[in-house]
């Protein structure tokens, strides 16, 4: 009897352990810890649900492009995903291991109608997931929720006359060729640089790109695709993950360092002196470069953007447009505004100027090299041309999931009682004070709230922190709050 009970309990545990958890259906994609939140086997059923979603949205969809990063479980997930799509009557064009931008490139250049990228981007190695596109547009928000509902209801296509056809297409060569052809003026570039591929999907592209461009002074770190990420996590916006780049900059002639995230849709940059450059400052440099040929063009940025960016756009005659945080939302606003350039703090950059209008870390690196060559200046010298302010990084504080919106609402009410403040409520609350600004918003992906501050002096940043502290202290341990805000 005990053995029977054990078998029953074991079966229940197995089913629960390998079921898809609701937590994987996020604001911008589907992502979770493999075999804890995200089941490899259930990727088949998820694919059937995604197929229903595609056809409901556009009955003309017949072919789906599928790419994957180098994570250790990506190949197994790909098998289940493709089988589910094929059994739903959709043709599959498998692109191989590639960066997310290579999948986006395929959506613009191949006879495909939708795309799925198997990746967890910059997340630790235990994670995997899916970025989904219908046409050339990212699927996010309510559309992800619709896929979740279809999956949970067991939806799948029933009236299928035949299974789909599977084919493979090596996307890397045409993607590299496209990049080489777009930047003939960078061939033979003699700027000493170091680029950290982070053992991510960028390693499928950069060695060949560097070779074909004749960049003898560009040194690549960790170009081997390795889903265990043995050297560091694939998030170059975290200083700890750019330590090796910093060492190379300090000990070699390299004058600029770049880092790509796990699926190469983001690029971070570091100066010769080891300063990791915030994304909105890079966006300001890109904006300066396009302004002479595109006066009045729209540039989209998220609500975390600094006064440095906003003042720069005003000065050079470009139209700044603010969007909610999350690059699919930034991308959607960019499409609405017909923007030539968009970006966010996390170093996603979108170029419609001379490009397709999707986020591509490798293309962004080429645009940065282009500026360095054209100006003859170092990254440090270029940054010195921007307005000078004092700012904090995004400061994240853990709270209960159900308390996030309550905290943001309380801070909004507190700030609304202050006289003379301009409040922007696109995403959370951004308050404009006489000498600077502060923002609070709820994370879309974690049980956390985020604050950030910027002002003209260190003292005024401290005053902004104190103001927000008064509004936040009812919800947090006082010592924890003071530590996070770096208040003495």
Coordinates of N, CA and C in Angstrom, one line a residue, residues 116-235:
X116 N 9.8 32.6 -34.2 CA 10.0 32.3 -32.8 C 11.5 32.1 -32.5
X117 N 12.0 32.9 -31.6 CA 13.4 32.7 -31.2 C 13.4 32.0 -29.8
X118 N 14.1 30.9 -29.7 CA 14.3 30.2 -28.5 C 15.5 30.8 -27.8
X119 N 15.2 31.5 -26.7 CA 16.3 32.3 -26.0 C 15.7 32.7 -24.6
X120 N 16.6 33.0 -23.7 CA 16.3 33.7 -22.5 C 17.2 34.9 -22.4
X121 N 17.7 35.4 -23.5 CA 18.4 36.6 -23.6 C 19.6 36.7 -22.6
X122 N 19.5 37.6 -21.6 CA 20.6 37.8 -20.7 C 20.5 37.0 -19.4
X123 N 19.4 36.2 -19.2 CA 19.1 35.5 -18.0 C 20.2 34.4 -17.7
X124 N 20.3 33.9 -16.5 CA 21.3 32.9 -16.2 C 21.0 31.6 -17.0
X125 N 22.0 30.7 -17.0 CA 21.9 29.5 -17.8 C 20.8 28.6 -17.6
X126 N 20.2 28.6 -16.4 CA 19.0 27.7 -16.1 C 17.8 28.1 -16.8
X127 N 17.7 29.3 -17.4 CA 16.5 29.8 -18.1 C 16.5 29.5 -19.6
X128 N 15.3 29.5 -20.1 CA 15.1 29.5 -21.5 C 13.7 30.1 -21.8
X129 N 13.4 30.3 -23.1 CA 12.1 30.8 -23.4 C 11.9 31.1 -24.8
X130 N 11.0 32.0 -25.1 CA 10.6 32.2 -26.5 C 10.3 33.7 -26.7
X131 N 10.9 34.3 -27.7 CA 10.5 35.6 -28.2 C 9.7 35.4 -29.5
X132 N 8.5 35.9 -29.6 CA 7.6 35.6 -30.6 C 7.3 36.8 -31.5
X133 N 7.3 36.7 -32.8 CA 7.0 37.7 -33.7 C 5.9 37.3 -34.7
X134 N 5.0 38.2 -35.0 CA 3.9 38.0 -36.0 C 4.2 39.0 -37.1
X135 N 4.5 38.5 -38.3 CA 5.1 39.5 -39.3 C 6.4 39.9 -38.8
X136 N 6.6 41.2 -38.8 CA 7.9 41.8 -38.3 C 7.7 42.4 -36.9
X137 N 6.5 42.3 -36.3 CA 6.2 42.9 -35.0 C 6.4 41.9 -33.9
X138 N 6.9 42.4 -32.8 CA 7.0 41.6 -31.6 C 5.7 41.4 -30.9
X139 N 5.5 40.2 -30.4 CA 4.3 39.9 -29.6 C 4.5 40.1 -28.1
X140 N 3.7 40.9 -27.5 CA 3.9 41.2 -26.1 C 2.5 41.6 -25.4
X141 N 2.6 41.8 -24.1 CA 1.4 42.3 -23.4 C 0.2 41.4 -23.5
X142 N -0.9 41.9 -23.9 CA -2.2 41.2 -24.0 C -2.1 40.0 -25.0
X143 N -1.2 40.1 -26.0 CA -1.0 39.1 -27.0 C -0.4 37.8 -26.3
X144 N 0.6 38.1 -25.4 CA 1.2 37.0 -24.7 C 0.1 36.3 -23.8
X145 N -0.7 37.2 -23.2 CA -1.8 36.7 -22.3 C -2.8 35.8 -23.2
X146 N -3.0 36.2 -24.4 CA -3.9 35.4 -25.3 C -3.3 34.1 -25.6
X147 N -2.0 34.0 -25.8 CA -1.3 32.7 -26.0 C -1.4 31.9 -24.8
X148 N -1.2 32.5 -23.6 CA -1.4 31.7 -22.4 C -2.7 31.1 -22.2
X149 N -3.8 31.9 -22.5 CA -5.2 31.4 -22.5 C -5.4 30.2 -23.4
X150 N -4.8 30.3 -24.6 CA -5.0 29.2 -25.6 C -4.2 28.0 -25.1
X151 N -3.1 28.2 -24.6 CA -2.3 27.0 -24.1 C -3.0 26.3 -22.9
X152 N -3.5 27.1 -22.0 CA -4.1 26.5 -20.8 C -5.5 25.8 -21.2
X153 N -6.1 26.3 -22.2 CA -7.3 25.7 -22.7 C -7.1 24.4 -23.6
X154 N -5.8 24.2 -23.9 CA -5.5 23.0 -24.7 C -5.8 23.3 -26.2
X155 N -5.9 24.5 -26.6 CA -6.3 24.8 -28.0 C -5.2 24.3 -29.0
X156 N -5.7 23.8 -30.1 CA -4.9 23.4 -31.2 C -5.7 23.3 -32.5
X157 N -5.0 23.4 -33.6 CA -5.8 23.4 -34.9 C -6.3 22.0 -35.2
X158 N -7.5 21.9 -35.5 CA -8.1 20.5 -35.7 C -8.3 20.3 -37.2
X159 N -8.7 21.3 -38.0 CA -8.9 21.1 -39.4 C -7.6 21.2 -40.2
X160 N -6.8 20.2 -40.2 CA -5.5 20.2 -40.8 C -5.5 19.1 -41.9
X161 N -5.3 19.5 -43.1 CA -5.3 18.5 -44.2 C -4.0 17.7 -44.3
X162 N -2.8 18.4 -43.9 CA -1.5 17.8 -43.9 C -0.6 18.5 -43.0
X163 N 0.4 17.8 -42.6 CA 1.4 18.4 -41.7 C 2.3 19.4 -42.5
X164 N 2.9 20.3 -41.7 CA 3.8 21.3 -42.3 C 5.1 20.7 -42.8
X165 N 5.8 21.4 -43.6 CA 7.1 21.0 -44.2 C 8.2 21.7 -43.4
X166 N 9.2 20.9 -43.1 CA 10.4 21.4 -42.4 C 11.6 21.6 -43.3
X167 N 12.2 22.8 -43.2 CA 13.5 23.0 -44.0 C 14.4 23.8 -43.1
X168 N 15.7 23.7 -43.5 CA 16.7 24.5 -42.8 C 17.3 25.5 -43.7
X169 N 17.6 26.7 -43.1 CA 18.2 27.8 -43.9 C 19.3 28.4 -43.0
X170 N 20.6 28.4 -43.5 CA 21.7 28.9 -42.8 C 21.7 30.5 -42.9
X171 N 21.2 31.1 -41.8 CA 20.9 32.6 -41.9 C 22.2 33.4 -41.6
X172 N 23.2 32.8 -41.0 CA 24.4 33.6 -40.6 C 25.1 34.2 -41.7
X173 N 25.3 33.4 -42.8 CA 26.1 34.0 -43.9 C 25.4 35.2 -44.6
X174 N 24.1 35.1 -44.9 CA 23.5 36.3 -45.5 C 23.4 37.5 -44.5
X175 N 23.3 37.2 -43.2 CA 23.2 38.2 -42.2 C 24.5 38.9 -42.2
X176 N 25.7 38.2 -42.1 CA 27.0 38.8 -42.1 C 27.2 39.6 -43.4
X177 N 26.9 39.0 -44.5 CA 27.1 39.7 -45.8 C 26.3 41.0 -45.8
X178 N 25.1 41.0 -45.3 CA 24.3 42.3 -45.2 C 25.0 43.3 -44.4
X179 N 25.6 42.9 -43.3 CA 26.3 43.9 -42.4 C 27.6 44.4 -43.1
X180 N 28.3 43.5 -43.7 CA 29.5 43.9 -44.4 C 29.2 44.9 -45.5
X181 N 28.1 44.7 -46.3 CA 27.8 45.5 -47.4 C 27.2 46.9 -46.9
X182 N 26.7 47.0 -45.7 CA 26.2 48.2 -45.2 C 27.3 49.2 -44.7
X183 N 28.4 48.6 -44.4 CA 29.5 49.4 -43.8 C 30.8 49.2 -44.6
X184 N 30.8 49.5 -45.9 CA 32.1 49.3 -46.7 C 33.2 50.3 -46.2
X185 N 32.8 51.4 -45.6 CA 33.7 52.5 -45.1 C 34.4 52.0 -43.8
X186 N 33.9 50.9 -43.2 CA 34.6 50.5 -42.0 C 35.5 49.3 -42.3
X187 N 35.7 48.9 -43.5 CA 36.6 47.8 -43.8 C 38.0 48.3 -43.6
X188 N 38.8 47.5 -42.9 CA 40.2 47.8 -42.5 C 40.3 48.8 -41.4
X189 N 39.2 49.0 -40.7 CA 39.2 50.0 -39.5 C 40.4 49.7 -38.6
X190 N 41.0 50.7 -38.2 CA 42.2 50.6 -37.4 C 42.1 51.0 -35.9
X191 N 40.8 51.0 -35.4 CA 40.6 51.4 -34.0 C 40.8 50.2 -33.2
X192 N 41.7 50.2 -32.2 CA 41.9 49.1 -31.3 C 40.7 48.9 -30.4
X193 N 40.1 47.8 -30.4 CA 38.9 47.6 -29.6 C 38.8 46.1 -29.1
X194 N 38.0 45.9 -28.1 CA 37.7 44.6 -27.5 C 36.2 44.4 -27.5
X195 N 35.8 43.2 -28.0 CA 34.3 42.9 -27.9 C 34.2 41.6 -27.2
X196 N 33.3 41.6 -26.2 CA 33.0 40.4 -25.4 C 31.7 39.8 -25.9
X197 N 31.9 38.6 -26.5 CA 30.7 37.9 -27.0 C 30.0 37.2 -25.9
X198 N 30.6 37.0 -24.8 CA 29.9 36.4 -23.6 C 29.5 35.0 -23.8
X199 N 30.2 34.3 -24.7 CA 29.8 32.9 -25.0 C 28.4 32.7 -25.5
X200 N 27.8 33.9 -25.9 CA 26.4 33.9 -26.4 C 26.4 33.7 -27.9
X201 N 25.2 34.0 -28.5 CA 24.9 33.8 -29.9 C 25.7 34.7 -30.8
X202 N 26.2 35.8 -30.2 CA 27.1 36.8 -31.0 C 28.3 36.0 -31.6
X203 N 28.7 34.9 -30.9 CA 29.8 34.2 -31.4 C 29.6 33.5 -32.7
X204 N 28.4 33.4 -33.1 CA 28.1 32.8 -34.5 C 28.4 33.8 -35.6
X205 N 28.5 35.0 -35.2 CA 28.6 36.1 -36.2 C 29.9 36.9 -36.2
X206 N 30.3 37.3 -35.0 CA 31.4 38.2 -34.9 C 32.8 37.7 -35.4
X207 N 33.2 36.5 -35.2 CA 34.5 36.0 -35.8 C 34.5 36.2 -37.3
X208 N 33.4 35.8 -38.0 CA 33.4 35.9 -39.4 C 33.3 37.4 -39.8
X209 N 32.5 38.2 -39.1 CA 32.4 39.6 -39.4 C 33.7 40.3 -39.3
X210 N 34.4 40.1 -38.2 CA 35.7 40.7 -38.0 C 36.7 40.3 -39.1
X211 N 36.7 39.0 -39.5 CA 37.5 38.6 -40.5 C 37.2 39.2 -41.9
X212 N 36.0 39.3 -42.2 CA 35.6 39.9 -43.5 C 35.7 41.4 -43.6
X213 N 35.7 42.0 -42.4 CA 35.9 43.5 -42.3 C 37.4 43.8 -42.3
X214 N 38.2 42.8 -42.0 CA 39.7 43.1 -42.0 C 40.1 43.9 -40.7
X215 N 39.4 43.6 -39.6 CA 39.7 44.3 -38.4 C 40.8 43.6 -37.6
X216 N 42.0 43.9 -37.9 CA 43.1 43.2 -37.3 C 43.4 43.7 -35.9
X217 N 42.8 44.9 -35.5 CA 43.0 45.4 -34.1 C 41.8 45.2 -33.2
X218 N 40.8 44.4 -33.7 CA 39.7 44.1 -32.8 C 39.9 42.7 -32.2
X219 N 39.9 42.7 -30.9 CA 40.1 41.5 -30.2 C 38.7 41.0 -29.6
X220 N 38.4 39.7 -29.8 CA 37.2 39.1 -29.4 C 37.4 38.3 -28.1
X221 N 36.6 38.5 -27.1 CA 36.6 37.7 -25.9 C 35.4 36.7 -26.0
X222 N 35.7 35.5 -25.6 CA 34.7 34.4 -25.4 C 33.7 34.3 -26.6
X223 N 34.3 34.1 -27.9 CA 33.4 33.9 -29.0 C 32.8 32.5 -29.1
X224 N 33.3 31.6 -28.3 CA 32.8 30.2 -28.4 C 31.4 30.2 -27.8
X225 N 30.4 29.7 -28.6 CA 29.1 29.6 -28.1 C 29.0 28.5 -27.0
X226 N 28.7 28.8 -25.8 CA 28.7 27.8 -24.7 C 27.5 28.2 -23.8
X227 N 26.5 27.4 -23.8 CA 25.3 27.7 -23.0 C 25.5 27.5 -21.5
X228 N 26.6 27.1 -21.0 CA 26.9 27.1 -19.6 C 27.4 28.5 -19.1
X229 N 27.7 29.4 -20.1 CA 28.3 30.7 -19.8 C 29.4 30.6 -18.7
X230 N 30.5 30.0 -19.0 CA 31.5 29.7 -18.0 C 32.3 30.9 -17.5
X231 N 32.3 32.0 -18.2 CA 33.0 33.2 -17.7 C 32.2 34.2 -16.9
X232 N 31.0 34.4 -17.4 CA 30.1 35.4 -16.7 C 28.8 35.3 -17.3
X233 N 27.8 35.8 -16.7 CA 26.4 35.9 -17.3 C 26.4 36.8 -18.5
X234 N 25.5 36.5 -19.4 CA 25.6 37.3 -20.7 C 24.7 38.5 -20.6
X235 N 25.1 39.4 -19.6 CA 24.4 40.7 -19.5 C 25.5 41.8 -19.4

